[in-house]
Amino acid sequence: WDSHLEDATTNQIKASWLARVKEVVNYCYNNGIYTIINIHWDGGWLEENPTYAKQVAVNAKQKAIWEQIAVYFRDYDEHLLFAGTNEVHANYSTPTTENNTVQQSYNQTFVDAVRSTGGRNAYRNLIIQAYNTNIGYAEIFLKVSTDNIADRMMVEVHYYDPWDFCGDEGSSIYLWGANYKQFGSVSSWGQEDYVVSQFSKMKTSFVDKGYPVIFGEYGAIRRSSLTGDALTHHLDSRAFYLQYVTE
């Protein structure tokens, strides 16, 4: 969105960009697919600034952009959902009170902006994010935004554990799961029991309290440098990881 603003002062989105987003949404919508419009990294103006120093300015931009998106897509039914932020974080350490307070204000601004536009947005399903979309931080810190309608809020987290298998390209760990450690090293953590444990935290903390949870991102990189049996075992292991997490 940030690179498609007509006016950076007013945060006005270019009509041509809204039309392009609508075109893509309609590909999904016209085929009965549930679709999420979100704001992801977007240059970092929202994602990298959970600080008091940036709070006012970021919330103003967050409000302006979401009001425009919400108005433009106001007539779409429940097949369209909105997700307010992404991996908002100051760093990858445990968030401070300041970080949590500001990050959750960005969630609340999103909810308030969408609801203010009326129509079907008065009851559209909305998705808010935990700090850095991290399961552990969600369990400890996330307070679900206040909404003026019941049962229309969802929570989003992401899942890339264990990172040495899922995302660290320099890691020697290219296998995952009990059935694959016979072929080489697997991570010392983050195996099948950990998946169950982490997902159970989301069930207890949110699903059981009436807030559905979306795993908006998860995956594991393909180790393109591998060859032979190592590549075969890696691809099988990776497929197993994706299947296990999905199930």
PDB file of C-alpha atoms in Angstrom:
ATOM      1  CA  TRP A   1       0.000   0.000   0.000  1.00  0.00           C
ATOM      2  CA  ASP A   2       2.747   2.428   0.914  1.00  0.00           C
ATOM      3  CA  SER A   3       4.288   2.339  -2.566  1.00  0.00           C
ATOM      4  CA  HIS A   4       0.878   2.987  -4.134  1.00  0.00           C
ATOM      5  CA  LEU A   5      -0.094   6.193  -2.359  1.00  0.00           C
ATOM      6  CA  GLU A   6      -1.288   9.126  -4.411  1.00  0.00           C
ATOM      7  CA  ASP A   7      -0.410  11.510  -1.626  1.00  0.00           C
ATOM      8  CA  ALA A   8       1.923  10.598   1.234  1.00  0.00           C
ATOM      9  CA  THR A   9       0.631  13.535   3.245  1.00  0.00           C
ATOM     10  CA  THR A  10      -2.977  12.370   3.285  1.00  0.00           C
ATOM     11  CA  ASN A  11      -2.123   8.674   2.758  1.00  0.00           C
ATOM     12  CA  GLN A  12      -4.541   8.572  -0.158  1.00  0.00           C
ATOM     13  CA  ILE A  13      -4.295   5.264  -2.033  1.00  0.00           C
ATOM     14  CA  LYS A  14      -4.161   5.413  -5.818  1.00  0.00           C
ATOM     15  CA  ALA A  15      -7.477   4.468  -7.411  1.00  0.00           C
ATOM     16  CA  SER A  16      -5.617   2.307  -9.912  1.00  0.00           C
ATOM     17  CA  TRP A  17      -4.103   0.239  -7.107  1.00  0.00           C
ATOM     18  CA  LEU A  18      -7.394  -0.289  -5.312  1.00  0.00           C
ATOM     19  CA  ALA A  19      -8.851  -1.418  -8.629  1.00  0.00           C
ATOM     20  CA  ARG A  20      -5.997  -3.874  -9.129  1.00  0.00           C
ATOM     21  CA  VAL A  21      -6.460  -5.324  -5.644  1.00  0.00           C
ATOM     22  CA  LYS A  22     -10.178  -5.635  -6.367  1.00  0.00           C
ATOM     23  CA  GLU A  23      -9.427  -7.504  -9.582  1.00  0.00           C
ATOM     24  CA  VAL A  24      -7.380 -10.087  -7.705  1.00  0.00           C
ATOM     25  CA  VAL A  25      -9.889 -10.330  -4.857  1.00  0.00           C
ATOM     26  CA  ASN A  26     -12.592 -10.991  -7.432  1.00  0.00           C
ATOM     27  CA  TYR A  27     -10.648 -13.917  -8.903  1.00  0.00           C
ATOM     28  CA  CYS A  28     -11.040 -15.566  -5.501  1.00  0.00           C
ATOM     29  CA  TYR A  29     -14.423 -14.159  -4.576  1.00  0.00           C
ATOM     30  CA  ASN A  30     -16.099 -15.243  -7.806  1.00  0.00           C
ATOM     31  CA  ASN A  31     -14.937 -18.806  -7.156  1.00  0.00           C
ATOM     32  CA  GLY A  32     -16.298 -18.933  -3.615  1.00  0.00           C
ATOM     33  CA  ILE A  33     -12.861 -18.726  -2.006  1.00  0.00           C
ATOM     34  CA  TYR A  34     -12.435 -17.021   1.354  1.00  0.00           C
ATOM     35  CA  THR A  35      -9.960 -14.197   0.917  1.00  0.00           C
ATOM     36  CA  ILE A  36      -7.923 -12.009   3.268  1.00  0.00           C
ATOM     37  CA  ILE A  37      -6.817  -8.459   2.550  1.00  0.00           C
ATOM     38  CA  ASN A  38      -3.937  -7.472   4.790  1.00  0.00           C
ATOM     39  CA  ILE A  39      -1.053  -5.094   5.314  1.00  0.00           C
ATOM     40  CA  HIS A  40       2.233  -6.969   5.452  1.00  0.00           C
ATOM     41  CA  TRP A  41       5.750  -5.567   5.625  1.00  0.00           C
ATOM     42  CA  ASP A  42       4.952  -2.622   3.325  1.00  0.00           C
ATOM     43  CA  GLY A  43       8.313  -0.924   3.765  1.00  0.00           C
ATOM     44  CA  GLY A  44       8.299  -1.319   7.522  1.00  0.00           C
ATOM     45  CA  TRP A  45       6.375   1.833   8.458  1.00  0.00           C
ATOM     46  CA  LEU A  46       3.892  -0.257  10.451  1.00  0.00           C
ATOM     47  CA  GLU A  47       5.777  -3.448  11.097  1.00  0.00           C
ATOM     48  CA  GLU A  48       9.016  -2.109  12.521  1.00  0.00           C
ATOM     49  CA  ASN A  49       7.768   0.647  14.817  1.00  0.00           C
ATOM     50  CA  PRO A  50       6.081  -0.542  18.037  1.00  0.00           C
ATOM     51  CA  THR A  51       7.409   2.467  19.943  1.00  0.00           C
ATOM     52  CA  TYR A  52       5.855   5.432  21.699  1.00  0.00           C
ATOM     53  CA  ALA A  53       7.868   7.740  19.455  1.00  0.00           C
ATOM     54  CA  LYS A  54       6.135   6.388  16.346  1.00  0.00           C
ATOM     55  CA  GLN A  55       2.743   5.473  17.791  1.00  0.00           C
ATOM     56  CA  VAL A  56       0.764   8.578  16.835  1.00  0.00           C
ATOM     57  CA  ALA A  57       2.077   8.837  13.289  1.00  0.00           C
ATOM     58  CA  VAL A  58       1.727   5.134  12.548  1.00  0.00           C
ATOM     59  CA  ASN A  59      -1.789   4.971  13.968  1.00  0.00           C
ATOM     60  CA  ALA A  60      -2.808   7.934  11.819  1.00  0.00           C
ATOM     61  CA  LYS A  61      -1.550   6.183   8.698  1.00  0.00           C
ATOM     62  CA  GLN A  62      -3.031   2.854   9.794  1.00  0.00           C
ATOM     63  CA  LYS A  63      -6.421   4.521  10.274  1.00  0.00           C
ATOM     64  CA  ALA A  64      -6.314   6.345   6.932  1.00  0.00           C
ATOM     65  CA  ILE A  65      -5.343   3.313   4.894  1.00  0.00           C
ATOM     66  CA  TRP A  66      -7.809   0.938   6.522  1.00  0.00           C
ATOM     67  CA  GLU A  67     -10.700   3.365   6.186  1.00  0.00           C
ATOM     68  CA  GLN A  68     -10.066   3.530   2.456  1.00  0.00           C
ATOM     69  CA  ILE A  69      -9.711  -0.234   2.042  1.00  0.00           C
ATOM     70  CA  ALA A  70     -12.811  -0.862   4.125  1.00  0.00           C
ATOM     71  CA  VAL A  71     -14.975   1.604   2.195  1.00  0.00           C
ATOM     72  CA  TYR A  72     -13.805   0.265  -1.152  1.00  0.00           C
ATOM     73  CA  PHE A  73     -14.651  -3.337  -0.232  1.00  0.00           C
ATOM     74  CA  ARG A  74     -17.610  -2.587   2.025  1.00  0.00           C
ATOM     75  CA  ASP A  75     -20.199  -4.490  -0.036  1.00  0.00           C
ATOM     76  CA  TYR A  76     -18.378  -7.837  -0.081  1.00  0.00           C
ATOM     77  CA  ASP A  77     -19.901 -10.589   2.045  1.00  0.00           C
ATOM     78  CA  GLU A  78     -18.284 -12.896   4.592  1.00  0.00           C
ATOM     79  CA  HIS A  79     -15.963 -14.435   1.979  1.00  0.00           C
ATOM     80  CA  LEU A  80     -13.747 -11.376   2.448  1.00  0.00           C
ATOM     81  CA  LEU A  81     -11.826 -10.836   5.688  1.00  0.00           C
ATOM     82  CA  PHE A  82      -9.425  -8.102   6.730  1.00  0.00           C
ATOM     83  CA  ALA A  83      -6.184  -8.604   8.666  1.00  0.00           C
ATOM     84  CA  GLY A  84      -4.806  -5.486  10.293  1.00  0.00           C
ATOM     85  CA  THR A  85      -1.046  -5.853  10.587  1.00  0.00           C
ATOM     86  CA  ASN A  86       1.697  -8.453  10.232  1.00  0.00           C
ATOM     87  CA  GLU A  87       4.827  -9.259  12.255  1.00  0.00           C
ATOM     88  CA  VAL A  88       4.998  -6.009  14.225  1.00  0.00           C
ATOM     89  CA  HIS A  89       8.214  -6.071  16.242  1.00  0.00           C
ATOM     90  CA  ALA A  90      11.047  -3.903  17.505  1.00  0.00           C
ATOM     91  CA  ASN A  91      13.392  -6.895  17.435  1.00  0.00           C
ATOM     92  CA  TYR A  92      13.108 -10.635  17.960  1.00  0.00           C
ATOM     93  CA  SER A  93      13.487 -10.500  21.727  1.00  0.00           C
ATOM     94  CA  THR A  94      10.721 -10.558  24.324  1.00  0.00           C
ATOM     95  CA  PRO A  95       8.619  -7.426  23.862  1.00  0.00           C
ATOM     96  CA  THR A  96       8.630  -4.663  26.424  1.00  0.00           C
ATOM     97  CA  THR A  97       5.493  -3.123  27.877  1.00  0.00           C
ATOM     98  CA  GLU A  98       5.983  -0.283  25.397  1.00  0.00           C
ATOM     99  CA  ASN A  99       6.247  -2.690  22.459  1.00  0.00           C
ATOM    100  CA  ASN A 100       3.089  -4.563  23.452  1.00  0.00           C
ATOM    101  CA  THR A 101       1.088  -1.446  24.231  1.00  0.00           C
ATOM    102  CA  VAL A 102       1.907   0.198  20.921  1.00  0.00           C
ATOM    103  CA  GLN A 103       1.557  -2.945  18.820  1.00  0.00           C
ATOM    104  CA  GLN A 104      -1.862  -3.646  20.254  1.00  0.00           C
ATOM    105  CA  SER A 105      -2.894  -0.039  19.642  1.00  0.00           C
ATOM    106  CA  TYR A 106      -2.242  -0.717  15.946  1.00  0.00           C
ATOM    107  CA  ASN A 107      -4.643  -3.681  16.174  1.00  0.00           C
ATOM    108  CA  GLN A 108      -7.286  -1.529  17.856  1.00  0.00           C
ATOM    109  CA  THR A 109      -6.941   1.275  15.326  1.00  0.00           C
ATOM    110  CA  PHE A 110      -7.513  -1.254  12.551  1.00  0.00           C
ATOM    111  CA  VAL A 111     -10.665  -2.625  14.176  1.00  0.00           C
ATOM    112  CA  ASP A 112     -12.082   0.828  14.895  1.00  0.00           C
ATOM    113  CA  ALA A 113     -11.305   2.097  11.391  1.00  0.00           C
ATOM    114  CA  VAL A 114     -13.057  -0.808   9.679  1.00  0.00           C
ATOM    115  CA  ARG A 115     -16.112  -0.724  11.939  1.00  0.00           C
ATOM    116  CA  SER A 116     -16.512   3.025  11.415  1.00  0.00           C
ATOM    117  CA  THR A 117     -17.193   2.520   7.707  1.00  0.00           C
ATOM    118  CA  GLY A 118     -20.481   0.702   8.291  1.00  0.00           C
ATOM    119  CA  GLY A 119     -22.335  -1.538   5.877  1.00  0.00           C
ATOM    120  CA  ARG A 120     -21.078  -5.107   5.944  1.00  0.00           C
ATOM    121  CA  ASN A 121     -17.942  -3.846   7.667  1.00  0.00           C
ATOM    122  CA  ALA A 122     -20.029  -3.377  10.782  1.00  0.00           C
ATOM    123  CA  TYR A 123     -19.935  -7.132  11.234  1.00  0.00           C
ATOM    124  CA  ARG A 124     -17.114  -8.351   8.969  1.00  0.00           C
ATOM    125  CA  ASN A 125     -14.740 -10.940  10.433  1.00  0.00           C
ATOM    126  CA  LEU A 126     -11.496  -9.200  11.382  1.00  0.00           C
ATOM    127  CA  ILE A 127      -8.100 -10.696  12.135  1.00  0.00           C
ATOM    128  CA  ILE A 128      -5.649  -9.223  14.631  1.00  0.00           C
ATOM    129  CA  GLN A 129      -2.075 -10.297  15.209  1.00  0.00           C
ATOM    130  CA  ALA A 130       0.053 -11.221  18.184  1.00  0.00           C
ATOM    131  CA  TYR A 131       3.352  -9.423  18.724  1.00  0.00           C
ATOM    132  CA  ASN A 132       5.623 -10.624  15.900  1.00  0.00           C
ATOM    133  CA  THR A 133       2.819 -13.173  15.240  1.00  0.00           C
ATOM    134  CA  ASN A 134       4.638 -15.355  17.758  1.00  0.00           C
ATOM    135  CA  ILE A 135       2.711 -18.113  19.557  1.00  0.00           C
ATOM    136  CA  GLY A 136       4.576 -17.733  22.841  1.00  0.00           C
ATOM    137  CA  TYR A 137       4.052 -13.978  22.893  1.00  0.00           C
ATOM    138  CA  ALA A 138       0.409 -14.432  21.915  1.00  0.00           C
ATOM    139  CA  GLU A 139      -0.175 -16.686  24.911  1.00  0.00           C
ATOM    140  CA  ILE A 140       1.484 -14.303  27.340  1.00  0.00           C
ATOM    141  CA  PHE A 141       0.799 -10.822  26.031  1.00  0.00           C
ATOM    142  CA  LEU A 142      -2.007 -10.592  23.484  1.00  0.00           C
ATOM    143  CA  LYS A 143      -5.185  -8.849  24.570  1.00  0.00           C
ATOM    144  CA  VAL A 144      -7.878  -9.201  21.935  1.00  0.00           C
ATOM    145  CA  SER A 145      -9.022  -5.846  20.615  1.00  0.00           C
ATOM    146  CA  THR A 146     -12.274  -4.354  21.808  1.00  0.00           C
ATOM    147  CA  ASP A 147     -15.044  -4.778  19.254  1.00  0.00           C
ATOM    148  CA  ASN A 148     -18.559  -3.416  19.174  1.00  0.00           C
ATOM    149  CA  ILE A 149     -19.975  -6.684  17.885  1.00  0.00           C
ATOM    150  CA  ALA A 150     -19.560 -10.146  19.358  1.00  0.00           C
ATOM    151  CA  ASP A 151     -17.922 -13.168  17.731  1.00  0.00           C
ATOM    152  CA  ARG A 152     -16.317 -11.415  14.753  1.00  0.00           C
ATOM    153  CA  MET A 153     -12.669 -11.393  15.834  1.00  0.00           C
ATOM    154  CA  MET A 154      -9.899 -13.823  14.920  1.00  0.00           C
ATOM    155  CA  VAL A 155      -6.279 -14.090  16.041  1.00  0.00           C
ATOM    156  CA  GLU A 156      -3.309 -14.681  13.727  1.00  0.00           C
ATOM    157  CA  VAL A 157       0.076 -16.222  14.418  1.00  0.00           C
ATOM    158  CA  HIS A 158       2.825 -17.582  12.167  1.00  0.00           C
ATOM    159  CA  TYR A 159       4.799 -20.789  12.554  1.00  0.00           C
ATOM    160  CA  TYR A 160       8.396 -21.378  11.424  1.00  0.00           C
ATOM    161  CA  ASP A 161       9.687 -23.648  14.174  1.00  0.00           C
ATOM    162  CA  PRO A 162      12.304 -24.939  14.449  1.00  0.00           C
ATOM    163  CA  TRP A 163      13.969 -22.066  12.606  1.00  0.00           C
ATOM    164  CA  ASP A 164      17.196 -23.935  11.929  1.00  0.00           C
ATOM    165  CA  PHE A 165      15.159 -26.330   9.769  1.00  0.00           C
ATOM    166  CA  CYS A 166      12.485 -23.952   8.478  1.00  0.00           C
ATOM    167  CA  GLY A 167      14.327 -20.788   7.589  1.00  0.00           C
ATOM    168  CA  ASP A 168      18.029 -20.633   8.389  1.00  0.00           C
ATOM    169  CA  GLU A 169      19.743 -21.167   5.035  1.00  0.00           C
ATOM    170  CA  GLY A 170      23.131 -21.470   6.713  1.00  0.00           C
ATOM    171  CA  SER A 171      22.027 -24.270   9.025  1.00  0.00           C
ATOM    172  CA  SER A 172      23.140 -27.867   8.584  1.00  0.00           C
ATOM    173  CA  ILE A 173      19.714 -29.057   9.787  1.00  0.00           C
ATOM    174  CA  TYR A 174      17.771 -30.168   6.725  1.00  0.00           C
ATOM    175  CA  LEU A 175      15.639 -32.952   8.227  1.00  0.00           C
ATOM    176  CA  TRP A 176      12.629 -32.928  10.559  1.00  0.00           C
ATOM    177  CA  GLY A 177      10.601 -35.553  12.359  1.00  0.00           C
ATOM    178  CA  ALA A 178      11.197 -38.777  14.273  1.00  0.00           C
ATOM    179  CA  ASN A 179      11.164 -40.919  11.145  1.00  0.00           C
ATOM    180  CA  TYR A 180      13.931 -38.895   9.481  1.00  0.00           C
ATOM    181  CA  LYS A 181      16.596 -38.482  12.167  1.00  0.00           C
ATOM    182  CA  GLN A 182      18.010 -41.856  11.105  1.00  0.00           C
ATOM    183  CA  PHE A 183      19.234 -40.125   7.953  1.00  0.00           C
ATOM    184  CA  GLY A 184      21.018 -37.237   9.673  1.00  0.00           C
ATOM    185  CA  SER A 185      20.630 -34.495  12.245  1.00  0.00           C
ATOM    186  CA  VAL A 186      17.282 -33.026  13.199  1.00  0.00           C
ATOM    187  CA  SER A 187      16.897 -29.994  15.421  1.00  0.00           C
ATOM    188  CA  SER A 188      17.189 -30.460  19.176  1.00  0.00           C
ATOM    189  CA  TRP A 189      13.738 -28.913  19.577  1.00  0.00           C
ATOM    190  CA  GLY A 190      10.584 -28.133  17.620  1.00  0.00           C
ATOM    191  CA  GLN A 191       9.650 -31.674  16.647  1.00  0.00           C
ATOM    192  CA  GLU A 192       6.188 -33.288  16.556  1.00  0.00           C
ATOM    193  CA  ASP A 193       5.449 -32.934  20.264  1.00  0.00           C
ATOM    194  CA  TYR A 194       6.379 -29.252  20.091  1.00  0.00           C
ATOM    195  CA  VAL A 195       3.890 -28.616  17.282  1.00  0.00           C
ATOM    196  CA  VAL A 196       1.131 -30.133  19.403  1.00  0.00           C
ATOM    197  CA  SER A 197       2.222 -28.150  22.455  1.00  0.00           C
ATOM    198  CA  GLN A 198       2.328 -24.818  20.632  1.00  0.00           C
ATOM    199  CA  PHE A 199      -0.965 -25.295  18.845  1.00  0.00           C
ATOM    200  CA  SER A 200      -2.557 -26.385  22.121  1.00  0.00           C
ATOM    201  CA  LYS A 201      -1.557 -23.025  23.602  1.00  0.00           C
ATOM    202  CA  MET A 202      -3.569 -21.256  20.901  1.00  0.00           C
ATOM    203  CA  LYS A 203      -6.556 -23.499  21.480  1.00  0.00           C
ATOM    204  CA  THR A 204      -6.557 -22.880  25.218  1.00  0.00           C
ATOM    205  CA  SER A 205      -5.777 -19.173  25.058  1.00  0.00           C
ATOM    206  CA  PHE A 206      -8.058 -18.196  22.172  1.00  0.00           C
ATOM    207  CA  VAL A 207     -10.129 -20.882  20.440  1.00  0.00           C
ATOM    208  CA  ASP A 208     -11.669 -22.092  23.676  1.00  0.00           C
ATOM    209  CA  LYS A 209     -12.543 -18.472  24.460  1.00  0.00           C
ATOM    210  CA  GLY A 210     -14.343 -17.946  21.167  1.00  0.00           C
ATOM    211  CA  TYR A 211     -11.549 -16.521  19.026  1.00  0.00           C
ATOM    212  CA  PRO A 212     -10.670 -18.635  15.991  1.00  0.00           C
ATOM    213  CA  VAL A 213      -6.977 -18.777  15.152  1.00  0.00           C
ATOM    214  CA  ILE A 214      -5.438 -18.431  11.700  1.00  0.00           C
ATOM    215  CA  PHE A 215      -1.919 -19.613  10.970  1.00  0.00           C
ATOM    216  CA  GLY A 216      -1.315 -16.963   8.369  1.00  0.00           C
ATOM    217  CA  GLU A 217       2.146 -18.219   7.440  1.00  0.00           C
ATOM    218  CA  TYR A 218       4.122 -21.387   7.938  1.00  0.00           C
ATOM    219  CA  GLY A 219       6.614 -23.347   5.903  1.00  0.00           C
ATOM    220  CA  ALA A 220      10.126 -24.681   5.439  1.00  0.00           C
ATOM    221  CA  ILE A 221      12.669 -23.675   2.829  1.00  0.00           C
ATOM    222  CA  ARG A 222      13.883 -26.092   0.169  1.00  0.00           C
ATOM    223  CA  ARG A 223      17.593 -26.813   0.512  1.00  0.00           C
ATOM    224  CA  SER A 224      18.545 -26.434  -3.139  1.00  0.00           C
ATOM    225  CA  SER A 225      22.214 -27.225  -2.539  1.00  0.00           C
ATOM    226  CA  LEU A 226      21.510 -30.834  -1.553  1.00  0.00           C
ATOM    227  CA  THR A 227      21.890 -33.736  -3.947  1.00  0.00           C
ATOM    228  CA  GLY A 228      21.361 -37.472  -4.049  1.00  0.00           C
ATOM    229  CA  ASP A 229      19.928 -39.283  -1.039  1.00  0.00           C
ATOM    230  CA  ALA A 230      20.293 -36.175   1.128  1.00  0.00           C
ATOM    231  CA  LEU A 231      17.975 -34.233  -1.191  1.00  0.00           C
ATOM    232  CA  THR A 232      15.491 -37.104  -1.339  1.00  0.00           C
ATOM    233  CA  HIS A 233      15.335 -37.402   2.447  1.00  0.00           C
ATOM    234  CA  HIS A 234      15.117 -33.627   2.804  1.00  0.00           C
ATOM    235  CA  LEU A 235      12.197 -33.308   0.393  1.00  0.00           C
ATOM    236  CA  ASP A 236      10.362 -36.195   2.043  1.00  0.00           C
ATOM    237  CA  SER A 237      11.015 -34.733   5.483  1.00  0.00           C
ATOM    238  CA  ARG A 238       9.918 -31.278   4.373  1.00  0.00           C
ATOM    239  CA  ALA A 239       6.693 -32.682   2.922  1.00  0.00           C
ATOM    240  CA  PHE A 240       6.079 -34.503   6.198  1.00  0.00           C
ATOM    241  CA  TYR A 241       6.621 -31.284   8.149  1.00  0.00           C
ATOM    242  CA  LEU A 242       4.115 -29.405   5.993  1.00  0.00           C
ATOM    243  CA  GLN A 243       1.597 -32.218   6.252  1.00  0.00           C
ATOM    244  CA  TYR A 244       1.996 -32.524  10.019  1.00  0.00           C
ATOM    245  CA  VAL A 245       1.627 -28.808  10.687  1.00  0.00           C
ATOM    246  CA  THR A 246      -1.325 -28.528   8.329  1.00  0.00           C
ATOM    247  CA  GLU A 247      -3.145 -31.414   9.950  1.00  0.00           C
TER     248      GLU A 247
END
